[in-house]
Amino acid sequence: MPAPLQSKTAPGAFDGHKLEKLAKLFREEPVEQTLALTKAGPTPRAQQPKITIKRFTVNQARVAVSPDCSYRLLTEALQSAKRSLTVYVYNISASYLVAILKAKQAAGVKVRVMVDSTDPNDAKSEEFAKLLKAGLDVREAPSIGARRAFSVCHQKYAVIDGKTLVLQSANWAGTAIPDARKVGEYKPGNREWLIRIDDVAVAAWFEDLFQKDWDIPAVPLPKGMAEPIPLQLPPSWMSADTFTPPSKLFDIQSATKPVGLLPLISPVNYLPELSKALKNAKRRICIQQQYITAGNGVNELLEIVHAKASQCDVRIIVSPKFPPAWDRSEKTLRAAGLIGMLRAQNLAHVIHCHNKGVIIDDDQVVVSSTNWSENSITRAREAGLLVRSKELTGYFTGVFDLDWAEGLSPAQLKARTVVVSAAEMV
């Protein structure tokens, strides 16, 4: 076994008191207030279904990343549907993906779609209305109204013909799954991780999760309760450079050996299972998140990572896309003594780092929708997989290492970026 890698930067002091103060501060911000609270108090209202976690070993698994090859991995799976398509995705807005669902339904495939409402006050929001207009069997996820069991339903997966699962960090949006249709073709998009599993038992487990959430019954709203108001987009912090391909593009890779899988579901088992895996790390911990904000769940994970930083190579990549989120991430990691391990995703090559990935040593990788925020870990419906495979971990490690090598230090970031408002982006 190779000798353990040593972090190039020693960790600073872990300040749990400061993290708690930050968490309290972040909870008062409008975004968290909107996700977590109504006039009558905190969510949830409806009862969350009971989930039994199972471990799996499969022989067929394929992985991909955005923007490089995600379109081909996802659309090949969707186009293979002969009998059924079950889609549970936070946001579906890419017209070419909606067109596939519509065409499959027209061909006799049973298509069911559950999405989070894009407007808390209007179930017939623009995107939801487009899905209805397409004639799809579509339903709001249980994060709003009388079925609200979660602060947000943020998972992103599809089950095809009861035998194939495609799960990812990516929503079904043009920036998340850009339509790069050929090997080696580059189109600007987010950094996202995806995995396809061809296994009847795994597909059945995730279809059952969909069905349990689909069947959550309506509960009358308590007197005086109102839905939170819609959020406004924060300013975007975009790279001053034009988009250019990174120094390497990755293609889809298949596993040639058995792969171990453990579903990581928020708010069920993501925190305890990931905590356990991180505590057992021996050589490497790589974290790539769109943001890392202090709060319940996150603070516990960061304390474990800090304790491991003296013996493991710890590296953290965060997106600088949105200034408020980047600022919260910097403050959080500074309080956790991990600011020296931080780099910003280089936005010259991707639109946004929307990934929620974790790499542990040489044989474990997390592909998930769970952000490192209190809301995502403790109140939202999220879905992911802890994957045990040297081959697939090696694939994502290669992608992470590229992003790390081309990433920016916080100081470099300030010199190479400009702030553009959300209104200017439209």
Tab-separated table of C-alpha atoms in Angstrom:
chain	number	residue	atom	x	y	z
A	1	MET	CA	0.000	0.000	0.000
A	2	PRO	CA	1.345	3.488	-0.850
A	3	ALA	CA	2.507	5.651	2.037
A	4	PRO	CA	-0.123	8.102	3.291
A	5	LEU	CA	-0.020	11.488	1.578
A	6	GLN	CA	0.664	14.498	3.767
A	7	SER	CA	-1.205	17.764	3.350
A	8	LYS	CA	0.995	20.515	1.937
A	9	THR	CA	-0.646	22.983	4.311
A	10	ALA	CA	-1.036	22.218	7.995
A	11	PRO	CA	-4.544	22.755	9.349
A	12	GLY	CA	-5.268	25.737	11.558
A	13	ALA	CA	-7.175	25.582	14.827
A	14	PHE	CA	-10.715	24.235	14.714
A	15	ASP	CA	-13.018	26.841	16.259
A	16	GLY	CA	-16.303	25.107	17.026
A	17	HIS	CA	-17.641	28.157	18.863
A	18	LYS	CA	-17.044	30.347	15.794
A	19	LEU	CA	-18.748	27.784	13.569
A	20	GLU	CA	-21.798	27.828	15.812
A	21	LYS	CA	-21.891	31.621	15.673
A	22	LEU	CA	-21.651	31.493	11.874
A	23	ALA	CA	-24.394	28.884	11.704
A	24	LYS	CA	-26.693	31.119	13.748
A	25	LEU	CA	-25.881	34.059	11.500
A	26	PHE	CA	-26.530	32.064	8.319
A	27	ARG	CA	-29.882	30.843	9.662
A	28	GLU	CA	-31.050	34.451	9.800
A	29	GLU	CA	-30.353	35.040	6.107
A	30	PRO	CA	-33.313	35.204	3.685
A	31	VAL	CA	-32.384	32.032	1.786
A	32	GLU	CA	-32.412	29.836	4.886
A	33	GLN	CA	-35.507	31.548	6.236
A	34	THR	CA	-37.346	30.809	3.016
A	35	LEU	CA	-36.258	27.173	2.892
A	36	ALA	CA	-36.860	26.363	6.527
A	37	LEU	CA	-39.597	28.539	7.929
A	38	THR	CA	-43.167	29.617	7.439
A	39	LYS	CA	-45.170	31.997	9.600
A	40	ALA	CA	-46.236	29.049	11.747
A	41	GLY	CA	-42.772	27.618	12.308
A	42	PRO	CA	-40.255	25.178	10.845
A	43	THR	CA	-40.967	22.501	8.256
A	44	PRO	CA	-41.781	19.662	7.793
A	45	ARG	CA	-45.549	19.369	8.085
A	46	ALA	CA	-46.470	16.105	6.364
A	47	GLN	CA	-44.981	12.864	7.673
A	48	GLN	CA	-41.797	11.663	6.008
A	49	PRO	CA	-41.914	8.058	4.759
A	50	LYS	CA	-39.841	5.373	6.429
A	51	ILE	CA	-36.798	4.389	4.377
A	52	THR	CA	-34.852	1.155	4.851
A	53	ILE	CA	-31.299	1.500	3.592
A	54	LYS	CA	-29.743	-1.455	1.774
A	55	ARG	CA	-26.246	-2.168	0.522
A	56	PHE	CA	-25.678	-3.448	-3.002
A	57	THR	CA	-22.968	-5.006	-5.106
A	58	VAL	CA	-23.354	-4.546	-8.854
A	59	ASN	CA	-21.443	-5.593	-11.940
A	60	GLN	CA	-22.435	-2.820	-14.334
A	61	ALA	CA	-21.696	0.819	-13.592
A	62	ARG	CA	-20.699	3.766	-15.769
A	63	VAL	CA	-19.642	7.270	-14.755
A	64	ALA	CA	-19.451	10.637	-16.466
A	65	VAL	CA	-18.943	14.334	-15.752
A	66	SER	CA	-20.377	17.609	-16.993
A	67	PRO	CA	-19.765	19.400	-19.173
A	68	ASP	CA	-17.634	16.750	-20.889
A	69	CYS	CA	-19.856	13.713	-21.439
A	70	SER	CA	-22.946	13.956	-19.228
A	71	TYR	CA	-25.354	14.425	-22.138
A	72	ARG	CA	-24.398	11.120	-23.722
A	73	LEU	CA	-24.567	9.144	-20.476
A	74	LEU	CA	-28.004	10.500	-19.554
A	75	THR	CA	-29.655	10.527	-22.966
A	76	GLU	CA	-28.421	7.043	-23.912
A	77	ALA	CA	-30.138	5.729	-20.790
A	78	LEU	CA	-33.346	7.681	-21.422
A	79	GLN	CA	-33.492	6.666	-25.082
A	80	SER	CA	-33.205	3.002	-24.096
A	81	ALA	CA	-36.560	3.107	-22.268
A	82	LYS	CA	-39.078	0.577	-23.582
A	83	ARG	CA	-41.605	0.322	-20.735
A	84	SER	CA	-41.171	2.974	-18.042
A	85	LEU	CA	-39.380	6.191	-17.114
A	86	THR	CA	-39.515	7.430	-13.522
A	87	VAL	CA	-37.923	10.854	-13.104
A	88	TYR	CA	-37.339	12.541	-9.733
A	89	VAL	CA	-35.381	15.736	-10.379
A	90	TYR	CA	-35.381	19.086	-8.609
A	91	ASN	CA	-35.448	21.108	-11.809
A	92	ILE	CA	-36.190	20.141	-15.445
A	93	SER	CA	-35.759	22.960	-17.925
A	94	ALA	CA	-33.610	21.719	-20.834
A	95	SER	CA	-35.973	21.524	-23.807
A	96	TYR	CA	-34.055	18.639	-25.401
A	97	LEU	CA	-34.510	16.498	-22.287
A	98	VAL	CA	-38.217	17.329	-22.023
A	99	ALA	CA	-38.515	16.387	-25.708
A	100	ILE	CA	-37.089	12.925	-24.988
A	101	LEU	CA	-39.628	12.338	-22.225
A	102	LYS	CA	-42.447	13.517	-24.474
A	103	ALA	CA	-41.305	11.294	-27.354
A	104	LYS	CA	-40.998	8.273	-25.105
A	105	GLN	CA	-44.485	8.775	-23.740
A	106	ALA	CA	-45.799	9.066	-27.302
A	107	ALA	CA	-44.108	5.742	-28.057
A	108	GLY	CA	-46.031	4.035	-25.231
A	109	VAL	CA	-43.505	4.325	-22.408
A	110	LYS	CA	-45.081	5.048	-19.007
A	111	VAL	CA	-43.474	8.334	-17.955
A	112	ARG	CA	-43.868	9.757	-14.448
A	113	VAL	CA	-42.139	12.942	-13.351
A	114	MET	CA	-41.856	14.578	-9.925
A	115	VAL	CA	-40.204	17.987	-9.650
A	116	ASP	CA	-39.774	20.633	-6.992
A	117	SER	CA	-41.950	23.685	-7.609
A	118	THR	CA	-39.862	26.567	-8.944
A	119	ASP	CA	-42.219	29.127	-7.377
A	120	PRO	CA	-43.429	28.468	-3.810
A	121	ASN	CA	-46.625	30.412	-4.490
A	122	ASP	CA	-47.552	28.896	-7.845
A	123	ALA	CA	-47.756	25.201	-8.667
A	124	LYS	CA	-48.197	26.160	-12.326
A	125	SER	CA	-44.844	27.880	-12.585
A	126	GLU	CA	-43.371	28.253	-16.037
A	127	GLU	CA	-41.297	25.071	-15.974
A	128	PHE	CA	-44.010	23.054	-14.298
A	129	ALA	CA	-46.500	24.336	-16.868
A	130	LYS	CA	-44.228	23.234	-19.715
A	131	LEU	CA	-44.133	19.697	-18.340
A	132	LEU	CA	-47.905	19.665	-18.042
A	133	LYS	CA	-48.257	21.048	-21.565
A	134	ALA	CA	-46.048	18.223	-22.810
A	135	GLY	CA	-48.744	15.857	-21.563
A	136	LEU	CA	-46.527	14.177	-18.988
A	137	ASP	CA	-47.775	12.610	-15.759
A	138	VAL	CA	-46.114	15.222	-13.567
A	139	ARG	CA	-46.534	15.967	-9.880
A	140	GLU	CA	-45.083	18.463	-7.451
A	141	ALA	CA	-42.532	16.976	-5.074
A	142	PRO	CA	-43.499	16.956	-1.362
A	143	SER	CA	-41.799	20.230	-0.486
A	144	ILE	CA	-44.692	22.651	-0.768
A	145	GLY	CA	-48.330	23.052	0.087
A	146	ALA	CA	-50.337	20.395	1.871
A	147	ARG	CA	-47.821	17.610	1.075
A	148	ARG	CA	-44.779	19.445	2.430
A	149	ALA	CA	-42.556	16.898	4.163
A	150	PHE	CA	-39.175	18.434	3.218
A	151	SER	CA	-37.852	21.981	2.960
A	152	VAL	CA	-36.921	21.226	-0.656
A	153	CYS	CA	-36.810	18.102	-2.847
A	154	HIS	CA	-33.392	18.486	-4.368
A	155	GLN	CA	-32.588	14.931	-5.579
A	156	LYS	CA	-31.698	14.222	-9.235
A	157	TYR	CA	-32.234	10.711	-10.570
A	158	ALA	CA	-34.144	8.640	-13.092
A	159	VAL	CA	-35.092	4.950	-13.227
A	160	ILE	CA	-35.466	3.351	-16.650
A	161	ASP	CA	-37.479	0.157	-17.272
A	162	GLY	CA	-37.048	-0.900	-13.651
A	163	LYS	CA	-33.458	-1.943	-14.308
A	164	THR	CA	-31.336	1.186	-14.812
A	165	LEU	CA	-30.595	4.077	-12.463
A	166	VAL	CA	-28.965	7.346	-13.507
A	167	LEU	CA	-28.115	9.553	-10.511
A	168	GLN	CA	-26.196	12.790	-10.492
A	169	SER	CA	-25.446	16.152	-8.898
A	170	ALA	CA	-26.922	17.797	-11.993
A	171	ASN	CA	-30.388	19.152	-12.561
A	172	TRP	CA	-31.874	18.677	-16.016
A	173	ALA	CA	-30.924	22.140	-17.192
A	174	GLY	CA	-28.934	23.253	-20.204
A	175	THR	CA	-26.028	24.448	-18.061
A	176	ALA	CA	-26.008	21.223	-16.026
A	177	ILE	CA	-26.327	18.778	-18.943
A	178	PRO	CA	-25.039	20.719	-21.977
A	179	ASP	CA	-25.774	18.983	-25.267
A	180	ALA	CA	-22.223	17.953	-26.151
A	181	ARG	CA	-23.147	14.988	-28.342
A	182	LYS	CA	-19.768	13.796	-29.585
A	183	VAL	CA	-16.703	12.435	-27.820
A	184	GLY	CA	-14.310	15.311	-27.207
A	185	GLU	CA	-16.871	18.019	-27.935
A	186	TYR	CA	-16.731	20.936	-25.505
A	187	LYS	CA	-19.687	23.096	-24.589
A	188	PRO	CA	-19.604	25.326	-21.501
A	189	GLY	CA	-21.530	23.913	-18.585
A	190	ASN	CA	-21.344	23.175	-14.874
A	191	ARG	CA	-18.951	20.753	-13.251
A	192	GLU	CA	-21.204	17.834	-12.301
A	193	TRP	CA	-20.710	14.128	-11.502
A	194	LEU	CA	-22.994	11.356	-12.752
A	195	ILE	CA	-23.299	7.590	-12.363
A	196	ARG	CA	-25.352	4.985	-14.224
A	197	ILE	CA	-26.119	1.647	-12.572
A	198	ASP	CA	-27.627	-1.268	-14.509
A	199	ASP	CA	-29.028	-3.464	-11.769
A	200	VAL	CA	-32.632	-4.469	-11.089
A	201	ALA	CA	-32.318	-4.375	-7.290
A	202	VAL	CA	-30.781	-0.888	-7.220
A	203	ALA	CA	-33.324	0.448	-9.706
A	204	ALA	CA	-36.173	-1.038	-7.659
A	205	TRP	CA	-34.869	0.563	-4.455
A	206	PHE	CA	-34.776	4.058	-5.974
A	207	GLU	CA	-38.131	3.578	-7.707
A	208	ASP	CA	-39.565	2.661	-4.305
A	209	LEU	CA	-38.113	5.866	-2.848
A	210	PHE	CA	-39.837	7.811	-5.628
A	211	GLN	CA	-43.123	6.011	-4.961
A	212	LYS	CA	-42.966	6.657	-1.210
A	213	ASP	CA	-42.522	10.379	-1.806
A	214	TRP	CA	-45.151	10.365	-4.569
A	215	ASP	CA	-47.647	8.836	-2.132
A	216	ILE	CA	-47.108	11.289	0.755
A	217	PRO	CA	-50.654	12.389	1.600
A	218	ALA	CA	-51.843	15.949	1.857
A	219	VAL	CA	-52.132	17.434	5.337
A	220	PRO	CA	-54.368	20.487	5.918
A	221	LEU	CA	-52.359	23.636	6.585
A	222	PRO	CA	-52.466	24.752	10.226
A	223	LYS	CA	-54.350	27.957	10.853
A	224	GLY	CA	-52.266	31.013	10.034
A	225	MET	CA	-49.621	29.105	8.087
A	226	ALA	CA	-48.429	30.575	4.818
A	227	GLU	CA	-45.889	29.547	2.224
A	228	PRO	CA	-42.577	31.438	2.098
A	229	ILE	CA	-42.125	34.096	-0.547
A	230	PRO	CA	-40.109	33.333	-3.724
A	231	LEU	CA	-36.373	33.942	-3.643
A	232	GLN	CA	-34.543	36.494	-5.752
A	233	LEU	CA	-31.362	35.407	-7.532
A	234	PRO	CA	-28.175	36.692	-5.878
A	235	PRO	CA	-25.502	38.422	-7.960
A	236	SER	CA	-23.211	36.131	-9.939
A	237	TRP	CA	-19.445	36.221	-9.722
A	238	MET	CA	-18.275	35.260	-13.179
A	239	SER	CA	-14.781	34.718	-14.515
A	240	ALA	CA	-13.303	37.653	-16.399
A	241	ASP	CA	-11.925	35.185	-18.949
A	242	THR	CA	-13.911	33.804	-21.867
A	243	PHE	CA	-14.850	30.127	-21.686
A	244	THR	CA	-12.130	27.795	-22.912
A	245	PRO	CA	-11.825	24.020	-22.665
A	246	PRO	CA	-9.841	22.682	-19.713
A	247	SER	CA	-6.553	20.985	-20.520
A	248	LYS	CA	-8.316	17.600	-20.604
A	249	LEU	CA	-11.835	16.388	-21.383
A	250	PHE	CA	-13.118	13.150	-19.848
A	251	ASP	CA	-15.180	10.460	-21.541
A	252	ILE	CA	-17.623	7.971	-20.044
A	253	GLN	CA	-15.916	5.149	-18.136
A	254	SER	CA	-17.285	1.713	-17.285
A	255	ALA	CA	-16.374	-0.439	-14.300
A	256	THR	CA	-14.821	-3.808	-15.120
A	257	LYS	CA	-15.004	-5.168	-11.560
A	258	PRO	CA	-17.843	-5.406	-9.008
A	259	VAL	CA	-18.892	-2.110	-7.426
A	260	GLY	CA	-20.232	-1.665	-3.888
A	261	LEU	CA	-23.059	0.829	-3.382
A	262	LEU	CA	-24.703	2.411	-0.355
A	263	PRO	CA	-27.572	4.884	-0.892
A	264	LEU	CA	-26.947	8.169	0.934
A	265	ILE	CA	-30.315	9.807	1.490
A	266	SER	CA	-31.002	13.098	3.243
A	267	PRO	CA	-32.249	13.522	5.837
A	268	VAL	CA	-32.016	9.773	6.585
A	269	ASN	CA	-28.422	8.506	6.592
A	270	TYR	CA	-26.170	10.933	4.697
A	271	LEU	CA	-24.603	12.429	7.814
A	272	PRO	CA	-23.911	9.251	9.859
A	273	GLU	CA	-22.663	7.191	6.919
A	274	LEU	CA	-20.430	9.889	5.439
A	275	SER	CA	-19.095	10.678	8.914
A	276	LYS	CA	-18.153	7.031	9.345
A	277	ALA	CA	-16.422	6.891	5.978
A	278	LEU	CA	-14.468	10.105	6.626
A	279	LYS	CA	-13.312	8.857	10.047
A	280	ASN	CA	-11.838	5.792	8.357
A	281	ALA	CA	-9.883	7.794	5.757
A	282	LYS	CA	-6.190	6.889	5.608
A	283	ARG	CA	-4.669	8.830	2.693
A	284	ARG	CA	-6.922	11.297	0.949
A	285	ILE	CA	-10.051	13.413	1.380
A	286	CYS	CA	-11.127	15.494	-1.600
A	287	ILE	CA	-14.254	17.632	-1.334
A	288	GLN	CA	-15.852	19.458	-4.268
A	289	GLN	CA	-18.961	21.457	-3.412
A	290	GLN	CA	-20.745	24.504	-4.751
A	291	TYR	CA	-20.561	25.898	-1.205
A	292	ILE	CA	-19.785	24.839	2.376
A	293	THR	CA	-21.752	26.729	5.017
A	294	ALA	CA	-21.593	26.288	8.786
A	295	GLY	CA	-24.581	24.605	10.395
A	296	ASN	CA	-25.871	21.371	11.850
A	297	GLY	CA	-24.398	18.437	9.983
A	298	VAL	CA	-21.771	20.503	8.204
A	299	ASN	CA	-19.928	21.397	11.412
A	300	GLU	CA	-19.729	17.725	12.389
A	301	LEU	CA	-18.310	16.784	8.985
A	302	LEU	CA	-15.762	19.583	9.054
A	303	GLU	CA	-14.588	18.588	12.532
A	304	ILE	CA	-13.888	15.087	11.222
A	305	VAL	CA	-12.071	16.439	8.165
A	306	HIS	CA	-9.993	18.741	10.367
A	307	ALA	CA	-9.008	15.835	12.613
A	308	LYS	CA	-7.876	13.902	9.531
A	309	ALA	CA	-5.966	16.778	7.935
A	310	SER	CA	-2.761	16.025	9.837
A	311	GLN	CA	-2.505	12.538	8.317
A	312	CYS	CA	-4.450	12.783	5.060
A	313	ASP	CA	-4.106	14.921	1.953
A	314	VAL	CA	-7.149	17.192	2.323
A	315	ARG	CA	-8.205	19.343	-0.623
A	316	ILE	CA	-11.366	21.381	-1.025
A	317	ILE	CA	-12.795	22.992	-4.159
A	318	VAL	CA	-15.726	25.410	-3.923
A	319	SER	CA	-17.531	27.423	-6.581
A	320	PRO	CA	-16.952	31.197	-6.643
A	321	LYS	CA	-20.020	31.704	-8.845
A	322	PHE	CA	-22.151	33.492	-6.235
A	323	PRO	CA	-20.345	35.983	-3.970
A	324	PRO	CA	-22.548	35.465	-0.879
A	325	ALA	CA	-22.043	31.682	-1.008
A	326	TRP	CA	-18.295	32.028	-1.595
A	327	ASP	CA	-18.032	34.442	1.325
A	328	ARG	CA	-19.907	32.021	3.619
A	329	SER	CA	-17.665	29.170	2.477
A	330	GLU	CA	-14.495	31.146	3.185
A	331	LYS	CA	-15.700	32.120	6.657
A	332	THR	CA	-16.775	28.555	7.422
A	333	LEU	CA	-13.511	26.963	6.313
A	334	ARG	CA	-11.454	29.582	8.126
A	335	ALA	CA	-13.279	28.810	11.370
A	336	ALA	CA	-12.759	25.091	10.728
A	337	GLY	CA	-9.010	25.594	10.287
A	338	LEU	CA	-9.194	24.395	6.677
A	339	ILE	CA	-8.842	27.637	4.712
A	340	GLY	CA	-5.361	26.612	3.560
A	341	MET	CA	-6.857	23.604	1.751
A	342	LEU	CA	-9.314	25.710	-0.294
A	343	ARG	CA	-9.275	26.497	-3.994
A	344	ALA	CA	-11.922	28.096	-6.184
A	345	GLN	CA	-13.189	26.313	-9.273
A	346	ASN	CA	-11.764	28.042	-12.337
A	347	LEU	CA	-14.774	29.623	-14.036
A	348	ALA	CA	-12.808	30.081	-17.245
A	349	HIS	CA	-13.601	26.421	-18.015
A	350	VAL	CA	-17.009	25.780	-16.425
A	351	ILE	CA	-20.039	27.975	-15.810
A	352	HIS	CA	-20.391	26.874	-12.185
A	353	CYS	CA	-19.170	24.147	-9.858
A	354	HIS	CA	-22.478	22.520	-8.950
A	355	ASN	CA	-20.908	19.233	-7.851
A	356	LYS	CA	-21.492	17.700	-4.399
A	357	GLY	CA	-18.694	15.137	-4.501
A	358	VAL	CA	-16.427	13.590	-1.890
A	359	ILE	CA	-13.455	11.280	-2.506
A	360	ILE	CA	-12.065	9.148	0.312
A	361	ASP	CA	-8.752	7.376	-0.215
A	362	ASP	CA	-8.429	5.446	-3.472
A	363	ASP	CA	-11.603	3.397	-3.358
A	364	GLN	CA	-14.610	5.436	-2.171
A	365	VAL	CA	-16.447	8.262	-3.886
A	366	VAL	CA	-19.746	10.017	-3.191
A	367	VAL	CA	-21.982	11.027	-6.103
A	368	SER	CA	-24.876	12.967	-4.642
A	369	SER	CA	-27.273	15.908	-4.691
A	370	THR	CA	-26.512	16.847	-1.063
A	371	ASN	CA	-24.822	20.193	-0.572
A	372	TRP	CA	-22.758	20.828	2.531
A	373	SER	CA	-25.375	23.039	4.163
A	374	GLU	CA	-27.575	22.536	7.201
A	375	ASN	CA	-30.706	22.615	5.079
A	376	SER	CA	-29.477	20.065	2.555
A	377	ILE	CA	-28.246	17.584	5.151
A	378	THR	CA	-31.003	17.883	7.758
A	379	ARG	CA	-34.241	19.095	6.109
A	380	ALA	CA	-34.164	18.403	2.369
A	381	ARG	CA	-34.842	15.278	0.341
A	382	GLU	CA	-31.535	14.410	-1.304
A	383	ALA	CA	-30.275	11.268	-3.008
A	384	GLY	CA	-26.777	9.947	-3.563
A	385	LEU	CA	-24.538	6.902	-3.559
A	386	LEU	CA	-21.404	6.019	-1.636
A	387	VAL	CA	-19.523	4.069	-4.287
A	388	ARG	CA	-16.799	1.593	-3.377
A	389	SER	CA	-14.658	1.001	-6.459
A	390	LYS	CA	-11.006	1.779	-7.177
A	391	GLU	CA	-11.766	2.191	-10.875
A	392	LEU	CA	-14.591	4.676	-10.484
A	393	THR	CA	-12.921	6.512	-7.613
A	394	GLY	CA	-9.841	6.817	-9.800
A	395	TYR	CA	-11.941	8.349	-12.573
A	396	PHE	CA	-13.391	11.056	-10.343
A	397	THR	CA	-10.014	11.609	-8.671
A	398	GLY	CA	-8.587	12.386	-12.105
A	399	VAL	CA	-11.324	14.947	-12.704
A	400	PHE	CA	-10.834	16.464	-9.253
A	401	ASP	CA	-7.057	16.654	-9.686
A	402	LEU	CA	-7.529	18.528	-12.964
A	403	ASP	CA	-9.924	21.001	-11.356
A	404	TRP	CA	-7.510	21.422	-8.452
A	405	ALA	CA	-4.534	22.030	-10.737
A	406	GLU	CA	-6.468	24.592	-12.760
A	407	GLY	CA	-8.206	26.091	-9.717
A	408	LEU	CA	-7.490	29.414	-8.087
A	409	SER	CA	-6.422	30.393	-4.614
A	410	PRO	CA	-8.728	32.891	-2.891
A	411	ALA	CA	-6.173	35.625	-3.640
A	412	GLN	CA	-5.910	34.664	-7.314
A	413	LEU	CA	-9.692	34.587	-7.557
A	414	LYS	CA	-10.032	38.235	-6.542
A	415	ALA	CA	-7.599	39.281	-9.258
A	416	ARG	CA	-9.270	37.322	-12.059
A	417	THR	CA	-13.006	37.781	-11.597
A	418	VAL	CA	-15.635	40.440	-12.062
A	419	VAL	CA	-19.067	40.735	-10.456
A	420	VAL	CA	-22.069	40.635	-12.770
A	421	SER	CA	-25.628	41.034	-11.465
A	422	ALA	CA	-28.300	38.432	-12.122
A	423	ALA	CA	-30.226	40.986	-14.189
A	424	GLU	CA	-27.215	41.529	-16.455
A	425	MET	CA	-26.935	37.782	-17.047
A	426	VAL	CA	-30.476	37.452	-18.446
